[in-house]
mmCIF file of N, CA and C in Angstrom:
data_model
loop_
_atom_site.group_PDB
_atom_site.id
_atom_site.type_symbol
_atom_site.label_atom_id
_atom_site.label_comp_id
_atom_site.label_asym_id
_atom_site.label_seq_id
_atom_site.Cartn_x
_atom_site.Cartn_y
_atom_site.Cartn_z
ATOM 1 N N MET A 1 -40.710 1.636 3.570
ATOM 2 C CA MET A 1 -39.899 1.148 2.437
ATOM 3 C C MET A 1 -38.824 2.184 2.066
ATOM 4 N N THR A 2 -39.089 3.438 2.440
ATOM 5 C CA THR A 2 -38.112 4.487 2.105
ATOM 6 C C THR A 2 -36.811 4.257 2.862
ATOM 7 N N GLY A 3 -36.921 3.698 4.071
ATOM 8 C CA GLY A 3 -35.721 3.451 4.882
ATOM 9 C C GLY A 3 -34.776 2.496 4.163
ATOM 10 N N THR A 4 -35.349 1.490 3.499
ATOM 11 C CA THR A 4 -34.501 0.525 2.791
ATOM 12 C C THR A 4 -33.794 1.201 1.621
ATOM 13 N N HIS A 5 -34.487 2.129 0.981
ATOM 14 C CA HIS A 5 -33.888 2.826 -0.166
ATOM 15 C C HIS A 5 -32.670 3.620 0.278
ATOM 16 N N VAL A 6 -32.787 4.245 1.450
ATOM 17 C CA VAL A 6 -31.675 5.056 1.970
ATOM 18 C C VAL A 6 -30.498 4.146 2.320
ATOM 19 N N ASP A 7 -30.823 2.950 2.843
ATOM 20 C CA ASP A 7 -29.763 2.007 3.221
ATOM 21 C C ASP A 7 -28.965 1.595 1.982
ATOM 22 N N LEU A 8 -29.673 1.357 0.884
ATOM 23 C CA LEU A 8 -28.999 0.934 -0.346
ATOM 24 C C LEU A 8 -28.100 2.051 -0.856
ATOM 25 N N SER A 9 -28.546 3.287 -0.683
ATOM 26 C CA SER A 9 -27.765 4.435 -1.155
ATOM 27 C C SER A 9 -26.479 4.559 -0.343
ATOM 28 N N HIS A 10 -26.558 4.163 0.913
ATOM 29 C CA HIS A 10 -25.376 4.273 1.782
ATOM 30 C C HIS A 10 -24.529 3.001 1.728
ATOM 31 N N ARG A 11 -24.963 2.025 0.949
ATOM 32 C CA ARG A 11 -24.230 0.747 0.881
ATOM 33 C C ARG A 11 -23.085 0.795 -0.151
ATOM 34 N N PRO A 12 -23.277 1.439 -1.289
ATOM 35 C CA PRO A 12 -22.235 1.488 -2.338
ATOM 36 C C PRO A 12 -20.844 1.782 -1.776
ATOM 37 N N PRO A 13 -20.711 2.736 -0.859
ATOM 38 C CA PRO A 13 -19.390 3.074 -0.296
ATOM 39 C C PRO A 13 -18.665 1.846 0.255
ATOM 40 N N THR A 14 -19.404 0.783 0.534
ATOM 41 C CA THR A 14 -18.763 -0.416 1.098
ATOM 42 C C THR A 14 -18.080 -1.230 -0.005
ATOM 43 N N HIS A 15 -18.423 -0.969 -1.256
ATOM 44 C CA HIS A 15 -17.818 -1.743 -2.349
ATOM 45 C C HIS A 15 -16.363 -1.331 -2.609
ATOM 46 N N PRO A 16 -16.082 -0.043 -2.722
ATOM 47 C CA PRO A 16 -14.702 0.431 -2.970
ATOM 48 C C PRO A 16 -13.700 -0.176 -1.995
ATOM 49 N N PRO A 17 -13.970 -0.155 -0.694
ATOM 50 C CA PRO A 17 -13.046 -0.730 0.299
ATOM 51 C C PRO A 17 -12.757 -2.201 0.002
ATOM 52 N N LEU A 18 -13.759 -2.927 -0.456
ATOM 53 C CA LEU A 18 -13.578 -4.348 -0.761
ATOM 54 C C LEU A 18 -12.574 -4.502 -1.899
ATOM 55 N N TYR A 19 -12.716 -3.672 -2.923
ATOM 56 C CA TYR A 19 -11.806 -3.747 -4.072
ATOM 57 C C TYR A 19 -10.379 -3.420 -3.631
ATOM 58 N N GLU A 20 -10.271 -2.422 -2.742
ATOM 59 C CA GLU A 20 -8.941 -2.029 -2.246
ATOM 60 C C GLU A 20 -8.305 -3.181 -1.477
ATOM 61 N N ALA A 21 -9.118 -3.870 -0.691
ATOM 62 C CA ALA A 21 -8.608 -4.995 0.117
ATOM 63 C C ALA A 21 -8.017 -6.060 -0.809
ATOM 64 N N GLU A 22 -8.680 -6.324 -1.923
ATOM 65 C CA GLU A 22 -8.180 -7.344 -2.864
ATOM 66 C C GLU A 22 -6.879 -6.880 -3.519
ATOM 67 N N ALA A 23 -6.815 -5.608 -3.861
ATOM 68 C CA ALA A 23 -5.607 -5.060 -4.497
ATOM 69 C C ALA A 23 -4.422 -5.175 -3.546
ATOM 70 N N VAL A 24 -4.695 -5.055 -2.249
ATOM 71 C CA VAL A 24 -3.609 -5.138 -1.257
ATOM 72 C C VAL A 24 -3.221 -6.594 -1.029
ATOM 73 N N THR A 25 -4.197 -7.488 -1.200
ATOM 74 C CA THR A 25 -3.925 -8.917 -0.967
ATOM 75 C C THR A 25 -3.029 -9.476 -2.073
ATOM 76 N N ILE A 26 -3.234 -9.049 -3.300
ATOM 77 C CA ILE A 26 -2.428 -9.552 -4.427
ATOM 78 C C ILE A 26 -0.943 -9.215 -4.221
ATOM 79 N N PRO A 27 -0.602 -7.949 -3.997
ATOM 80 C CA PRO A 27 0.799 -7.553 -3.772
ATOM 81 C C PRO A 27 1.383 -8.250 -2.545
ATOM 82 N N ALA A 28 0.564 -8.440 -1.519
ATOM 83 C CA ALA A 28 1.045 -9.078 -0.279
ATOM 84 C C ALA A 28 1.494 -10.507 -0.584
ATOM 85 N N VAL A 29 0.735 -11.212 -1.415
ATOM 86 C CA VAL A 29 1.089 -12.604 -1.747
ATOM 87 C C VAL A 29 2.370 -12.625 -2.572
ATOM 88 N N ARG A 30 2.529 -11.662 -3.449
ATOM 89 C CA ARG A 30 3.728 -11.622 -4.311
ATOM 90 C C ARG A 30 4.955 -11.258 -3.474
ATOM 91 N N ALA A 31 4.735 -10.451 -2.450
ATOM 92 C CA ALA A 31 5.841 -10.023 -1.590
ATOM 93 C C ALA A 31 6.334 -11.200 -0.741
ATOM 94 N N GLU A 32 5.434 -12.138 -0.473
ATOM 95 C CA GLU A 32 5.819 -13.305 0.348
ATOM 96 C C GLU A 32 6.891 -14.135 -0.369
ATOM 97 N N PRO A 33 7.665 -14.897 0.379
ATOM 98 C CA PRO A 33 8.728 -15.735 -0.206
ATOM 99 C C PRO A 33 8.159 -16.778 -1.173
ATOM 100 N N ALA A 34 8.947 -17.182 -2.145
ATOM 101 C CA ALA A 34 8.486 -18.173 -3.134
ATOM 102 C C ALA A 34 8.171 -19.488 -2.442
ATOM 103 N N ARG A 35 6.912 -19.872 -2.474
ATOM 104 C CA ARG A 35 6.512 -21.134 -1.819
ATOM 105 C C ARG A 35 6.082 -22.145 -2.879
ATOM 106 N N PRO A 36 6.090 -23.419 -2.562
ATOM 107 C CA PRO A 36 5.677 -24.461 -3.520
ATOM 108 C C PRO A 36 4.263 -24.209 -4.035
ATOM 109 N N GLY A 37 3.365 -23.769 -3.140
ATOM 110 C CA GLY A 37 1.981 -23.512 -3.532
ATOM 111 C C GLY A 37 1.894 -22.266 -4.399
ATOM 112 N N LEU A 38 2.609 -21.212 -4.011
ATOM 113 C CA LEU A 38 2.560 -19.958 -4.770
ATOM 114 C C LEU A 38 3.295 -20.120 -6.100
ATOM 115 N N ASP A 39 4.311 -20.957 -6.125
ATOM 116 C CA ASP A 39 5.084 -21.159 -7.348
ATOM 117 C C ASP A 39 4.188 -21.703 -8.457
ATOM 118 N N SER A 40 3.205 -22.531 -8.069
ATOM 119 C CA SER A 40 2.301 -23.133 -9.057
ATOM 120 C C SER A 40 1.401 -22.060 -9.665
ATOM 121 N N ILE A 41 1.050 -21.051 -8.858
ATOM 122 C CA ILE A 41 0.130 -20.010 -9.340
ATOM 123 C C ILE A 41 0.841 -19.122 -10.351
#
């Protein structure tokens, strides 16, 4: 069971990258040309 505990401790680092990916996706969509679908958002 100790092995699982160590895995969880090494898992948190995977969360920050996910947040960064979303932050990059938002600007990328705004950088794209004005589209009918994006205009509604």
